């Protein structure tokens, strides 16, 4: 009976089947460990992605806020520039003083400044004194 070829063949088939099951079970365990490692990695990547997404949203909100602030500042600067031009046009005296200052820089004397700019002697002397202080 032990030497019966059918029995030996059945015994060999059983051994091979058990060996195949052992190899399959071993491979299944390895694949389960890899799957768990990949799941952990996926969770970490998801957390990182969420963190980066939040940072990006914060940066976008900051950029939008800065853009609004720059727009406001540009509008304020425009209004101030207009006001400055209006003030320059309203004050004819400032034109005379600017002209007198240019004349002083070009070397004009007190008499010339008084005559050209219709300025009192004291003011002309003051402009000349200020020009000498700057030099």
Short mmCIF file of C-alpha atoms in Angstrom, two decimals:
data_model
loop_
_atom_site.label_atom_id
_atom_site.label_comp_id
_atom_site.label_asym_id
_atom_site.label_seq_id
_atom_site.Cartn_x
_atom_site.Cartn_y
_atom_site.Cartn_z
CA UNK A 1 0.00 0.00 0.00
CA UNK A 2 2.80 2.50 0.78
CA UNK A 3 4.50 1.70 -2.40
CA UNK A 4 1.40 1.94 -4.47
CA UNK A 5 2.13 4.47 -7.27
CA UNK A 6 -1.31 6.09 -6.97
CA UNK A 7 -0.80 6.59 -3.24
CA UNK A 8 2.68 8.07 -3.78
CA UNK A 9 1.33 10.33 -6.47
CA UNK A 10 -1.49 11.50 -4.20
CA UNK A 11 0.98 12.06 -1.36
CA UNK A 12 3.29 14.06 -3.64
CA UNK A 13 0.36 16.12 -4.91
CA UNK A 14 -0.70 16.81 -1.32
CA UNK A 15 2.83 17.90 -0.38
CA UNK A 16 3.06 20.15 -3.43
CA UNK A 17 -0.36 21.63 -2.67
CA UNK A 18 0.67 22.33 0.95
CA UNK A 19 3.93 23.88 -0.24
CA UNK A 20 1.98 26.04 -2.74
CA UNK A 21 -0.39 27.11 0.05
CA UNK A 22 2.58 28.01 2.27
CA UNK A 23 4.18 30.07 -0.50
CA UNK A 24 0.84 31.76 -1.29
CA UNK A 25 0.23 32.54 2.39
CA UNK A 26 3.77 33.95 2.71
CA UNK A 27 3.30 36.13 -0.37
CA UNK A 28 -0.08 37.29 0.92
CA UNK A 29 1.54 38.37 4.25
CA UNK A 30 4.25 40.30 2.40
CA UNK A 31 1.65 42.01 0.21
CA UNK A 32 -0.43 42.87 3.33
CA UNK A 33 2.62 44.51 4.96
CA UNK A 34 3.32 46.48 1.79
CA UNK A 35 -0.33 47.50 1.59
CA UNK A 36 -0.24 48.73 5.22
CA UNK A 37 2.96 50.68 4.54
CA UNK A 38 1.42 52.24 1.44
CA UNK A 39 -1.71 53.13 3.43
CA UNK A 40 0.43 54.88 6.07
CA UNK A 41 2.33 56.72 3.36
CA UNK A 42 -0.94 57.73 1.69
CA UNK A 43 -2.27 59.15 4.98
CA UNK A 44 0.96 61.14 5.48
CA UNK A 45 0.80 62.45 1.94
CA UNK A 46 -2.84 63.42 2.40
CA UNK A 47 -1.96 65.31 5.60
CA UNK A 48 0.92 67.08 3.83
CA UNK A 49 -1.30 67.97 0.87
CA UNK A 50 -3.96 69.38 3.20
CA UNK A 51 -1.33 71.38 5.06
CA UNK A 52 0.09 72.78 1.81
CA UNK A 53 -3.39 73.56 0.53
CA UNK A 54 -4.12 75.52 3.72
CA UNK A 55 -0.84 77.45 3.40
CA UNK A 56 -1.61 78.21 -0.24
CA UNK A 57 -5.07 79.50 0.69
CA UNK A 58 -3.51 81.73 3.35
CA UNK A 59 -0.99 83.07 0.84
CA UNK A 60 -3.75 83.73 -1.67
CA UNK A 61 -5.79 85.58 0.94
CA UNK A 62 -2.71 87.63 1.87
CA UNK A 63 -2.01 88.44 -1.77
CA UNK A 64 -5.60 89.54 -2.31
CA UNK A 65 -5.41 91.71 0.80
CA UNK A 66 -2.14 93.26 -0.37
CA UNK A 67 -3.63 93.90 -3.81
CA UNK A 68 -6.60 95.70 -2.27
CA UNK A 69 -4.30 97.74 -0.04
CA UNK A 70 -2.11 98.70 -3.01
CA UNK A 71 -5.19 99.75 -4.96
CA UNK A 72 -6.30 101.91 -2.04
CA UNK A 73 -2.84 103.45 -1.73
CA UNK A 74 -2.72 104.16 -5.48
CA UNK A 75 -6.08 105.93 -5.24
CA UNK A 76 -4.88 107.98 -2.25
CA UNK A 77 -1.67 108.86 -4.07
CA UNK A 78 -3.67 109.97 -7.10
CA UNK A 79 -5.90 112.19 -4.97
CA UNK A 80 -2.88 113.70 -3.19
CA UNK A 81 -1.19 114.40 -6.51
CA UNK A 82 -4.33 116.15 -7.78
CA UNK A 83 -4.57 118.18 -4.58
CA UNK A 84 -0.91 119.15 -4.88
CA UNK A 85 -1.45 120.33 -8.47
CA UNK A 86 -4.55 122.29 -7.43
CA UNK A 87 -2.63 123.98 -4.62
CA UNK A 88 0.20 124.89 -6.98
CA UNK A 89 -2.30 126.46 -9.39
CA UNK A 90 -4.18 128.32 -6.64
CA UNK A 91 -1.08 129.90 -5.09
CA UNK A 92 0.51 132.30 -7.59
CA UNK A 93 2.98 133.40 -4.92
CA UNK A 94 4.56 129.95 -4.91
CA UNK A 95 5.34 130.39 -8.62
CA UNK A 96 7.09 133.67 -7.86
CA UNK A 97 9.10 132.11 -5.06
CA UNK A 98 10.07 129.18 -7.29
CA UNK A 99 11.15 131.59 -9.99
CA UNK A 100 13.06 133.69 -7.46
CA UNK A 101 14.81 130.58 -6.13
CA UNK A 102 15.84 129.63 -9.68
CA UNK A 103 17.15 133.12 -10.23
CA UNK A 104 19.20 132.90 -7.01
CA UNK A 105 20.67 129.60 -8.19
CA UNK A 106 21.60 131.22 -11.49
CA UNK A 107 23.42 134.01 -9.64
CA UNK A 108 20.95 136.92 -9.78
CA UNK A 109 21.43 139.75 -7.30
CA UNK A 110 18.84 141.25 -4.93
CA UNK A 111 17.82 144.03 -7.28
CA UNK A 112 17.08 141.66 -10.17
CA UNK A 113 15.04 139.34 -7.94
CA UNK A 114 13.03 142.24 -6.51
CA UNK A 115 12.30 143.62 -9.97
CA UNK A 116 11.44 140.34 -11.74
CA UNK A 117 9.40 138.74 -8.96
CA UNK A 118 7.89 141.90 -7.44
CA UNK A 119 9.27 140.85 -4.11
CA UNK A 120 10.17 143.04 -1.10
CA UNK A 121 13.86 143.46 -0.28
CA UNK A 122 13.56 141.44 2.97
CA UNK A 123 12.17 138.40 1.17
CA UNK A 124 14.81 138.60 -1.56
CA UNK A 125 17.55 138.84 1.08
CA UNK A 126 16.04 135.84 2.89
CA UNK A 127 16.10 133.77 -0.32
CA UNK A 128 19.73 134.72 -0.93
CA UNK A 129 20.63 133.82 2.67
CA UNK A 130 18.90 130.45 2.40
CA UNK A 131 20.71 129.74 -0.86
CA UNK A 132 24.09 130.54 0.74
CA UNK A 133 23.26 128.19 3.66
CA UNK A 134 22.50 125.32 1.26
CA UNK A 135 25.78 125.82 -0.61
#
